[in-house]
Coordinates of C-alpha atoms in Angstrom, one line a residue:
X4 CA -3.5 -41.7 -10.4
X5 CA -6.1 -39.0 -11.0
X6 CA -5.1 -35.6 -12.3
X7 CA -4.7 -32.8 -9.7
X8 CA -7.8 -30.8 -9.2
X9 CA -8.0 -27.0 -9.8
X10 CA -8.5 -26.2 -6.1
X11 CA -5.2 -27.9 -5.2
X12 CA -3.3 -26.2 -7.9
X13 CA -4.8 -22.8 -6.8
X14 CA -3.7 -23.6 -3.3
X15 CA -0.2 -24.2 -4.4
X16 CA 0.0 -20.9 -6.4
X17 CA -1.4 -19.0 -3.4
X18 CA 1.1 -20.5 -0.9
X19 CA 4.1 -20.2 -3.3
X20 CA 3.3 -16.5 -4.0
X21 CA 2.7 -15.6 -0.3
X22 CA 5.7 -17.7 0.9
X23 CA 3.4 -18.5 3.8
X24 CA 0.6 -20.9 4.6
X25 CA -0.9 -18.4 7.0
X26 CA -0.6 -15.5 4.6
X27 CA -2.1 -17.5 1.8
X28 CA -4.9 -18.7 4.0
X29 CA -5.8 -15.1 4.9
X30 CA -6.0 -14.1 1.2
X31 CA -7.8 -17.2 0.1
X32 CA -10.4 -17.2 2.9
X33 CA -9.3 -20.7 3.9
X34 CA -7.5 -22.3 6.8
X35 CA -3.8 -22.9 6.8
X36 CA -4.4 -26.6 7.5
X37 CA -6.7 -26.9 4.4
X38 CA -4.0 -25.4 2.2
X39 CA -1.4 -27.7 3.8
X40 CA -3.6 -30.7 3.0
X41 CA -4.0 -29.5 -0.6
X42 CA -0.3 -29.2 -1.0
X43 CA 0.3 -32.7 0.3
X44 CA -2.3 -34.2 -2.1
X45 CA -0.8 -32.3 -5.0
X46 CA 2.8 -33.4 -4.2
X47 CA 1.6 -37.0 -3.8
X48 CA -0.1 -37.0 -7.2
X49 CA 2.8 -35.4 -9.0
X50 CA 5.4 -37.4 -7.1
X51 CA 7.6 -34.3 -6.5
X52 CA 8.2 -31.9 -3.6
X53 CA 7.0 -28.5 -4.6
X54 CA 7.7 -26.4 -1.5
X55 CA 10.4 -26.4 1.1
X56 CA 8.8 -25.8 4.5
X57 CA 10.6 -24.7 7.7
X58 CA 9.2 -23.1 10.8
X59 CA 10.3 -19.7 9.4
X60 CA 9.8 -19.9 5.7
X61 CA 8.1 -21.5 2.8
X62 CA 10.0 -21.5 -0.5
X63 CA 9.4 -23.2 -3.9
X64 CA 11.7 -26.1 -4.8
X65 CA 13.2 -26.1 -8.3
X66 CA 10.3 -28.1 -9.5
X67 CA 7.9 -25.9 -7.7
X68 CA 9.4 -22.7 -9.2
X69 CA 9.0 -24.2 -12.7
X70 CA 5.4 -25.2 -12.0
X71 CA 4.6 -21.8 -10.6
X72 CA 6.1 -20.0 -13.6
X73 CA 3.8 -22.0 -15.9
X74 CA 0.8 -22.3 -13.7
X75 CA 0.5 -18.8 -12.3
X76 CA -0.7 -17.1 -15.5
X77 CA -3.0 -20.0 -16.3
X78 CA -4.7 -19.9 -12.9
X79 CA -5.1 -16.1 -13.3
X80 CA -6.7 -16.6 -16.7
X81 CA -9.2 -19.1 -15.3
X82 CA -10.1 -16.7 -12.4
X83 CA -10.5 -13.9 -14.9
X84 CA -12.7 -16.0 -17.1
X85 CA -14.9 -17.1 -14.2
X86 CA -15.1 -13.4 -13.1
X87 CA -16.2 -12.4 -16.6
X88 CA -19.2 -14.7 -16.2
X89 CA -20.2 -12.5 -13.2
X90 CA -19.4 -9.3 -15.0
X91 CA -22.9 -7.8 -14.8
X92 CA -23.0 -4.0 -15.0
X93 CA -26.1 -3.9 -12.9
X94 CA -25.1 -6.0 -9.9
X95 CA -21.4 -7.0 -9.8
X96 CA -20.6 -9.3 -6.9
X97 CA -17.6 -10.8 -5.2
X98 CA -14.6 -9.7 -3.2
X99 CA -12.2 -6.8 -4.1
X100 CA -8.8 -6.8 -2.3
X101 CA -6.9 -3.5 -2.2
X102 CA -3.5 -2.7 -0.7
X103 CA -3.0 1.0 0.3
X104 CA -0.6 3.2 2.3
X105 CA -1.7 4.0 5.8
X106 CA -2.3 7.7 5.1
X107 CA -4.6 6.8 2.1
X108 CA -6.5 4.2 4.2
X109 CA -7.1 6.7 7.0
X110 CA -7.7 9.9 5.1
X111 CA -8.6 9.2 1.5
X112 CA -10.5 5.9 1.4
X113 CA -13.1 6.3 4.1
X114 CA -15.4 8.5 2.1
X115 CA -14.8 6.6 -1.1
X116 CA -15.3 3.2 0.5
X117 CA -18.6 4.3 2.1
X118 CA -20.1 5.6 -1.1
X119 CA -18.8 2.6 -3.2
X120 CA -20.2 -0.1 -0.9
X121 CA -23.5 1.7 -0.7
X122 CA -23.6 1.7 -4.5
X123 CA -22.6 -1.9 -4.8
X124 CA -24.0 -4.0 -2.0
X125 CA -23.0 -7.3 -3.7
X126 CA -19.3 -6.4 -3.3
X127 CA -17.2 -7.2 -0.3
X128 CA -14.1 -5.0 0.1
X129 CA -10.8 -6.0 1.9
X130 CA -8.3 -3.2 2.5
X131 CA -4.8 -4.0 3.8
X132 CA -2.3 -1.2 4.6
X133 CA 1.4 -1.4 3.6
X134 CA 3.7 1.6 3.3
X135 CA 6.2 -0.1 0.9
X136 CA 5.9 -0.8 -2.8
X137 CA 4.9 -4.4 -3.4
X138 CA 3.8 -6.7 -6.3
X139 CA 0.1 -6.5 -5.7
X140 CA -0.7 -9.5 -7.9
X141 CA 1.9 -11.7 -6.4
X142 CA 0.7 -10.8 -2.9
X143 CA -2.9 -11.8 -3.9
X144 CA -4.4 -8.3 -4.3
X145 CA -6.6 -7.1 -7.1
X146 CA -5.2 -3.5 -7.1
X147 CA -2.9 -1.2 -5.1
X148 CA -2.7 2.4 -4.3
X149 CA 0.7 4.2 -4.2
X150 CA 2.4 7.6 -4.7
X151 CA 4.5 8.3 -7.8
X152 CA 6.0 4.8 -8.0
X153 CA 7.1 3.4 -11.3
X154 CA 4.2 1.6 -12.9
X155 CA 5.1 -1.8 -14.5
X156 CA 4.6 -2.2 -18.2
X157 CA 1.4 -4.2 -17.8
X158 CA -0.1 -2.0 -15.1
X159 CA -2.6 0.9 -15.4
X160 CA -2.7 3.9 -13.0
X161 CA -5.7 6.0 -12.2
X162 CA -5.7 9.0 -9.8
X163 CA -7.8 8.4 -6.7
X164 CA -8.6 11.0 -4.0
X165 CA -6.9 14.4 -4.0
X166 CA -5.0 15.4 -7.1
X167 CA -2.3 17.2 -5.1
X168 CA -1.1 16.8 -1.5
X169 CA 1.7 18.2 0.6
X170 CA 3.9 17.7 3.7
X171 CA 3.8 20.2 6.5
X172 CA 6.6 20.9 9.0
X173 CA 5.1 22.1 12.3
X174 CA 5.8 22.8 15.9
X175 CA 3.9 23.9 18.9
X176 CA 3.9 27.6 20.0
X177 CA 5.5 26.6 23.3
X178 CA 8.3 24.7 21.6
X179 CA 9.0 27.6 19.1
X180 CA 9.0 30.1 21.9
X181 CA 11.6 28.1 23.8
X182 CA 13.8 26.9 20.9
X183 CA 13.2 29.6 18.2
X184 CA 11.7 29.5 14.7
X185 CA 13.8 27.8 12.0
X186 CA 14.2 30.1 9.0
X187 CA 16.1 27.6 6.7
X188 CA 16.1 23.8 6.5
X189 CA 19.6 23.6 7.8
X190 CA 18.5 25.3 11.0
X191 CA 16.7 22.0 11.8
X192 CA 20.0 20.4 12.7
X193 CA 19.8 22.4 15.9
X194 CA 16.2 21.4 16.7
X195 CA 14.5 18.4 18.3
X196 CA 12.9 16.5 15.4
X197 CA 10.3 13.8 15.6
X198 CA 10.9 11.2 12.9
X199 CA 9.0 8.5 11.1
X200 CA 10.3 4.9 10.6
X201 CA 8.8 2.8 7.8
X202 CA 7.9 -0.9 8.2
X203 CA 11.1 -1.6 6.2
X204 CA 13.0 -0.2 9.2
X205 CA 14.2 2.8 7.2
X206 CA 13.9 6.1 9.0
X207 CA 12.7 8.8 6.7
X208 CA 14.9 11.8 5.9
X209 CA 13.3 15.2 5.7
X210 CA 13.5 16.6 2.2
X211 CA 13.1 20.3 1.3
X212 CA 13.0 21.9 -2.2
X213 CA 13.0 25.5 -3.5
X214 CA 14.1 27.2 -6.7
X215 CA 15.7 24.0 -7.9
X216 CA 17.7 23.4 -4.7
X217 CA 17.0 20.2 -2.8
X218 CA 18.1 19.8 0.8
X219 CA 17.9 16.5 2.8
X220 CA 18.1 16.6 6.5
X221 CA 19.1 13.7 8.7
X222 CA 17.2 15.1 11.6
X223 CA 17.6 14.0 15.2
X224 CA 15.3 14.2 18.2
X225 CA 13.5 12.6 21.1
X226 CA 11.2 10.2 19.2
X227 CA 11.2 7.8 16.2
X228 CA 7.9 6.1 15.7
X229 CA 5.9 4.1 13.1
X230 CA 2.6 5.7 14.1
X231 CA 1.9 9.2 12.7
X232 CA -0.7 9.9 15.4
X233 CA 2.0 9.4 18.1
X234 CA 4.4 11.7 16.3
X235 CA 1.8 14.4 16.0
X236 CA 0.7 14.1 19.6
X237 CA 4.3 14.5 20.7
X238 CA 4.8 17.6 18.6
X239 CA 1.6 19.1 20.0
X240 CA 2.9 18.5 23.5
X241 CA 5.9 20.7 22.7
X242 CA 8.6 18.1 22.5
X243 CA 9.8 18.7 19.0
X244 CA 9.0 19.4 15.3
X245 CA 7.1 17.0 13.1
X246 CA 7.0 16.8 9.3
X247 CA 4.3 14.7 7.7
X248 CA 1.2 14.6 5.5
X249 CA -0.9 17.7 6.1
X250 CA -3.9 15.4 6.7
X251 CA -2.3 14.1 9.9
X252 CA -1.8 17.7 11.1
X253 CA -5.1 19.2 10.2
X254 CA -6.6 19.3 13.7
X255 CA -3.5 20.8 15.3
X256 CA -3.2 23.5 12.6
X257 CA -6.8 24.3 12.9
X258 CA -6.8 24.8 16.7
X259 CA -3.5 26.5 16.9
X260 CA -1.6 23.8 18.8
X261 CA 0.7 23.5 15.8
X262 CA 2.3 26.2 13.7
X263 CA 3.4 25.5 10.1
X264 CA 7.0 26.3 9.2
X265 CA 9.2 26.6 6.1
X266 CA 6.2 26.1 3.8
X267 CA 8.0 27.7 0.8
X268 CA 10.4 24.8 1.1
X269 CA 7.7 22.1 0.9
X270 CA 6.0 22.1 -2.5
X271 CA 2.9 20.0 -3.1
X272 CA 3.1 16.7 -5.0
X273 CA 0.8 14.4 -7.0
X274 CA -1.8 12.6 -5.0
X275 CA -2.2 8.8 -4.8
X276 CA -3.0 6.5 -7.8
X277 CA -4.9 3.3 -8.0
X278 CA -2.9 0.8 -10.1
X279 CA -4.0 -2.6 -11.5
X280 CA -3.1 -5.1 -14.1
X281 CA -4.0 -4.4 -17.7
X282 CA -5.9 -7.5 -18.6
X283 CA -8.7 -8.5 -21.0
X284 CA -11.1 -9.9 -18.4
X285 CA -11.1 -7.7 -15.3
X286 CA -12.9 -9.1 -12.3
X287 CA -16.3 -7.6 -11.9
X288 CA -15.6 -6.0 -8.4
X289 CA -12.4 -4.4 -9.7
X290 CA -14.1 -3.1 -12.9
X291 CA -16.9 -1.6 -10.7
X292 CA -14.3 0.1 -8.5
X293 CA -12.3 1.5 -11.4
X294 CA -15.4 2.9 -13.1
X295 CA -16.5 4.4 -9.7
X296 CA -13.1 6.1 -9.3
X297 CA -13.1 7.4 -12.9
X298 CA -16.6 8.8 -12.4
X299 CA -15.3 10.6 -9.2
X300 CA -12.5 12.2 -11.3
X301 CA -15.0 13.4 -13.9

């Protein structure tokens, strides 16, 4: 029986990492049925079942897990070696896949992306938003952007966008006239607070800090949402207080429909960082993007 071809092995690695034929197909630029066919060919040639498939999940079998452990780094090395062939400083080409938080995708990346793509017309950029920390390589991305998270031993982090950012607590003039102005974070327990829920289903606590004292408030109010724009609109309508990235509140603060509160309790923090694997052969699109970001810093 002939040896498995590289494409089928690559399909197995993609599906095993994504734990989904549909997710792997999206990252690979292929159809789910094509990946399924590749897996069937590979399992037939090896005479072993590599993935357990149900209608809800795809998980490696014991044999599949052993193969993935050995095969994953090898496939990555092959991809890196092929990318190195294309590593031309003058005209890098290919696809760059980034994963970023929503606020970065909406308020930091637009200007950077427009200038980067204009400078490198041979590169195609894919940006996916995700507000939780993920293993970018295991999920099929070339690099990720996050705030202050721990960087793994083999990862490199480079600042991208603003060096410092901050949260702002704000309410409308009408709301403050009716309910009063909070003078201390604990006063918020008596206010209507508009809260944010992450994709993980965790509802964010509000955290305040001053002179070494940290206060976390489990606020309550009329709205919990996953969309910052909805939260801000509700606050501008006078239905409660909102606490979020200043970028989301900029228009309301500028036109006076929102008033900042307790700003001495909300210090600024480090801006986002681009992080990627520290490896010998960096794909040409990623190398071009990292160099572009470093030039922006300079």
